[in-house]
Amino acid sequence: MDEALLDAKKVAERFSYSKSKLYKEIREGRFPKPIAIGGRDQYGRAHNSRWPKSQIEAFIQETIDQAAEV
């Protein structure tokens, strides 16, 4: 399966976030975690983080659905 992977810059732009805001949302559990590509450094941080495009689209749809329930 050849699914597009989005980097932090593209994901942040999609939500009108800065990259720091994106990572804050992840830390606070309000945004899906990325997958680590290329291993991790000595501190456990991913060298390259990416989100499958389908994961971001599903998150958007879930957010819309939750807003409609209110």
XYZ file of N, CA, C and O in Angstrom:
280
model
N 0.856 -1.178 0.000
C 0.000 0.000 0.000
C 0.898 1.237 0.000
O 1.798 1.365 0.820
N 0.676 2.133 -0.913
C 1.456 3.360 -1.016
C 0.627 4.533 -0.512
O 0.000 5.242 -1.280
N 0.653 4.710 0.787
C -0.103 5.801 1.376
C 0.807 6.994 1.603
O 1.956 6.843 2.005
N 0.271 8.166 1.348
C 1.036 9.387 1.572
C 1.295 9.570 3.062
O 0.425 9.323 3.896
N 2.501 9.985 3.375
C 2.881 10.311 4.745
C 3.124 11.807 4.823
O 3.833 12.376 3.997
N 2.542 12.437 5.814
C 2.636 13.884 5.965
C 3.605 14.235 7.087
O 3.559 13.627 8.164
N 4.465 15.210 6.852
C 5.395 15.639 7.894
C 4.715 16.670 8.801
O 3.592 17.112 8.550
N 5.396 17.024 9.878
C 4.823 17.931 10.873
C 4.445 19.281 10.270
O 3.412 19.859 10.619
N 5.258 19.775 9.356
C 4.963 21.072 8.737
C 3.633 21.027 7.983
O 2.796 21.917 8.141
N 3.430 19.979 7.185
C 2.182 19.878 6.416
C 0.973 19.670 7.326
O -0.096 20.244 7.091
N 1.134 18.850 8.358
C 0.027 18.615 9.286
C -0.306 19.899 10.037
O -1.478 20.270 10.152
N 0.706 20.589 10.526
C 0.473 21.842 11.242
C -0.232 22.861 10.352
O -1.184 23.516 10.783
N 0.201 22.969 9.108
C -0.442 23.896 8.170
C -1.905 23.520 7.948
O -2.766 24.398 7.848
N -2.183 22.228 7.878
C -3.554 21.759 7.638
C -4.505 22.236 8.727
O -5.685 22.486 8.490
N -3.982 22.360 9.966
C -4.807 22.767 11.098
C -4.555 24.213 11.520
O -5.058 24.650 12.553
N -3.780 24.936 10.746
C -3.399 26.322 11.069
C -2.720 26.398 12.430
O -2.977 27.309 13.223
N -1.868 25.405 12.706
C -1.075 25.357 13.929
C 0.369 25.690 13.590
O 0.822 25.447 12.482
N 1.093 26.156 14.598
C 2.548 26.162 14.490
C 2.991 24.733 14.824
O 2.216 23.945 15.381
N 4.233 24.406 14.502
C 4.712 23.068 14.849
C 4.741 22.880 16.364
O 4.412 21.806 16.860
N 5.078 23.917 17.103
C 5.102 23.778 18.561
C 3.695 23.542 19.115
O 3.511 22.745 20.037
N 2.693 24.197 18.546
C 1.296 23.967 18.955
C 0.880 22.533 18.623
O 0.220 21.866 19.427
N 1.280 22.039 17.467
C 0.968 20.663 17.076
C 1.525 19.683 18.103
O 0.811 18.821 18.608
N 2.791 19.836 18.451
C 3.410 18.916 19.408
C 2.837 19.073 20.814
O 2.744 18.106 21.567
N 2.400 20.264 21.173
C 1.723 20.467 22.463
C 0.408 19.691 22.479
O 0.084 19.031 23.468
N -0.347 19.771 21.394
C -1.612 19.038 21.302
C -1.379 17.529 21.412
O -2.167 16.808 22.037
N -0.295 17.044 20.822
C 0.045 15.619 20.908
C 0.371 15.259 22.357
O -0.153 14.273 22.893
N 1.233 16.040 23.000
C 1.617 15.768 24.392
C 0.414 15.745 25.315
O 0.360 14.966 26.266
N -0.560 16.603 25.048
C -1.744 16.698 25.904
C -2.851 15.730 25.494
O -3.942 15.768 26.052
N -2.559 14.876 24.512
C -3.496 13.823 24.142
C -4.669 14.262 23.289
O -5.659 13.539 23.177
N -4.574 15.431 22.682
C -5.677 15.942 21.859
C -5.444 15.784 20.363
O -6.276 16.232 19.562
N -4.319 15.166 20.005
C -3.999 14.997 18.587
C -3.289 13.661 18.429
O -2.532 13.249 19.296
N -3.531 12.953 17.314
C -2.897 11.651 17.112
C -1.376 11.747 17.052
O -0.817 12.698 16.517
N -0.732 10.736 17.621
C 0.725 10.673 17.583
C 1.189 10.243 16.195
O 0.524 9.441 15.538
N 2.335 10.752 15.786
C 2.889 10.331 14.488
C 3.585 8.984 14.621
O 3.782 8.482 15.735
N 3.956 8.431 13.488
C 4.786 7.236 13.500
C 6.225 7.682 13.318
O 6.498 8.697 12.684
N 7.151 6.951 13.928
C 8.574 7.277 13.830
C 9.164 6.593 12.613
O 8.982 5.401 12.414
N 9.836 7.368 11.793
C 10.504 6.840 10.606
C 12.001 7.067 10.816
O 12.414 8.174 11.131
N 12.797 6.058 10.633
C 14.243 6.234 10.715
C 14.817 6.138 12.114
O 15.922 6.598 12.360
N 14.082 5.560 13.041
C 14.622 5.344 14.371
C 14.493 6.535 15.292
O 13.839 7.514 14.981
N 15.147 6.406 16.436
C 15.063 7.430 17.470
C 16.460 7.839 17.923
O 17.406 7.078 17.800
N 16.563 9.047 18.479
C 17.853 9.504 18.989
C 18.048 9.007 20.420
O 17.221 8.274 20.965
N 19.138 9.424 21.058
C 19.462 8.937 22.398
C 18.446 9.350 23.453
O 18.389 8.774 24.535
N 17.606 10.334 23.151
C 16.584 10.798 24.081
C 15.219 10.194 23.797
O 14.241 10.537 24.439
N 15.150 9.310 22.813
C 13.892 8.662 22.473
C 13.026 9.432 21.491
O 11.911 9.038 21.192
N 13.550 10.538 20.968
C 12.782 11.334 20.002
C 12.948 10.747 18.605
O 14.037 10.311 18.238
N 11.874 10.758 17.857
C 11.921 10.228 16.496
C 12.761 11.139 15.609
O 12.672 12.362 15.710
N 13.580 10.536 14.758
C 14.360 11.319 13.794
C 13.431 11.971 12.783
O 13.599 13.126 12.434
N 12.483 11.233 12.321
C 11.492 11.744 11.371
C 10.129 11.236 11.795
O 9.923 10.038 11.904
N 9.225 12.140 12.035
C 7.859 11.771 12.402
C 6.944 12.032 11.217
O 7.054 13.077 10.568
N 6.064 11.105 10.967
C 5.122 11.261 9.859
C 3.756 10.744 10.289
O 3.639 9.851 11.117
N 2.729 11.306 9.682
C 1.359 10.855 9.892
C 0.836 10.306 8.581
O 0.942 10.982 7.540
N 0.236 9.118 8.601
C -0.432 8.645 7.393
C -1.582 9.612 7.070
O -2.315 10.050 7.972
N -1.723 9.945 5.822
C -2.771 10.890 5.416
C -4.145 10.394 5.862
O -4.976 11.184 6.309
N -4.374 9.089 5.790
C -5.673 8.543 6.199
C -5.933 8.781 7.689
O -7.080 8.985 8.097
N -4.889 8.765 8.509
C -5.046 9.018 9.945
C -5.502 10.455 10.179
O -6.374 10.708 11.003
N -4.924 11.393 9.443
C -5.302 12.801 9.590
C -6.733 13.023 9.085
O -7.526 13.717 9.730
N -7.072 12.417 7.954
C -8.434 12.552 7.424
C -9.458 11.966 8.399
O -10.525 12.551 8.608
N -9.132 10.826 9.010
C -10.038 10.206 9.983
C -10.191 11.095 11.217
O -11.299 11.229 11.767
N -9.095 11.715 11.664
C -9.148 12.609 12.810
C -10.033 13.820 12.505
O -10.835 14.236 13.343
N -9.909 14.360 11.318
C -10.750 15.493 10.917
C -12.217 15.083 10.932
O -13.066 15.790 11.484
N -12.533 13.930 10.349
C -13.924 13.465 10.300
C -14.464 13.221 11.711
O -15.600 13.581 12.016
N -13.657 12.629 12.569
C -14.064 12.384 13.954
C -14.363 13.693 14.672
O -15.346 13.804 15.409
N -13.529 14.695 14.444
C -13.727 16.001 15.054
C -15.026 16.632 14.560
O -15.799 17.195 15.348
N -15.302 16.524 13.274
C -16.549 17.044 12.702
C -17.742 16.314 13.299
O -18.737 16.946 13.696
N -17.661 14.995 13.389
C -18.755 14.204 13.935
C -19.035 14.575 15.392
O -20.197 14.690 15.804
N -17.985 14.763 16.189
C -18.166 15.147 17.589
C -18.799 16.524 17.716
O -19.638 16.734 18.583
N -18.416 17.428 16.848
C -18.986 18.778 16.879
C -20.468 18.747 16.514
O -21.262 19.515 17.060
N -20.861 17.848 15.627
C -22.245 17.741 15.203
C -23.136 17.182 16.307
O -24.340 17.449 16.342
N -22.542 16.415 17.234
C -23.311 15.819 18.323
C -23.652 16.830 19.405
O -24.566 16.622 20.184
N -22.929 17.926 19.440
C -23.134 18.926 20.502
C -24.343 19.761 20.253
O -24.881 19.995 19.293
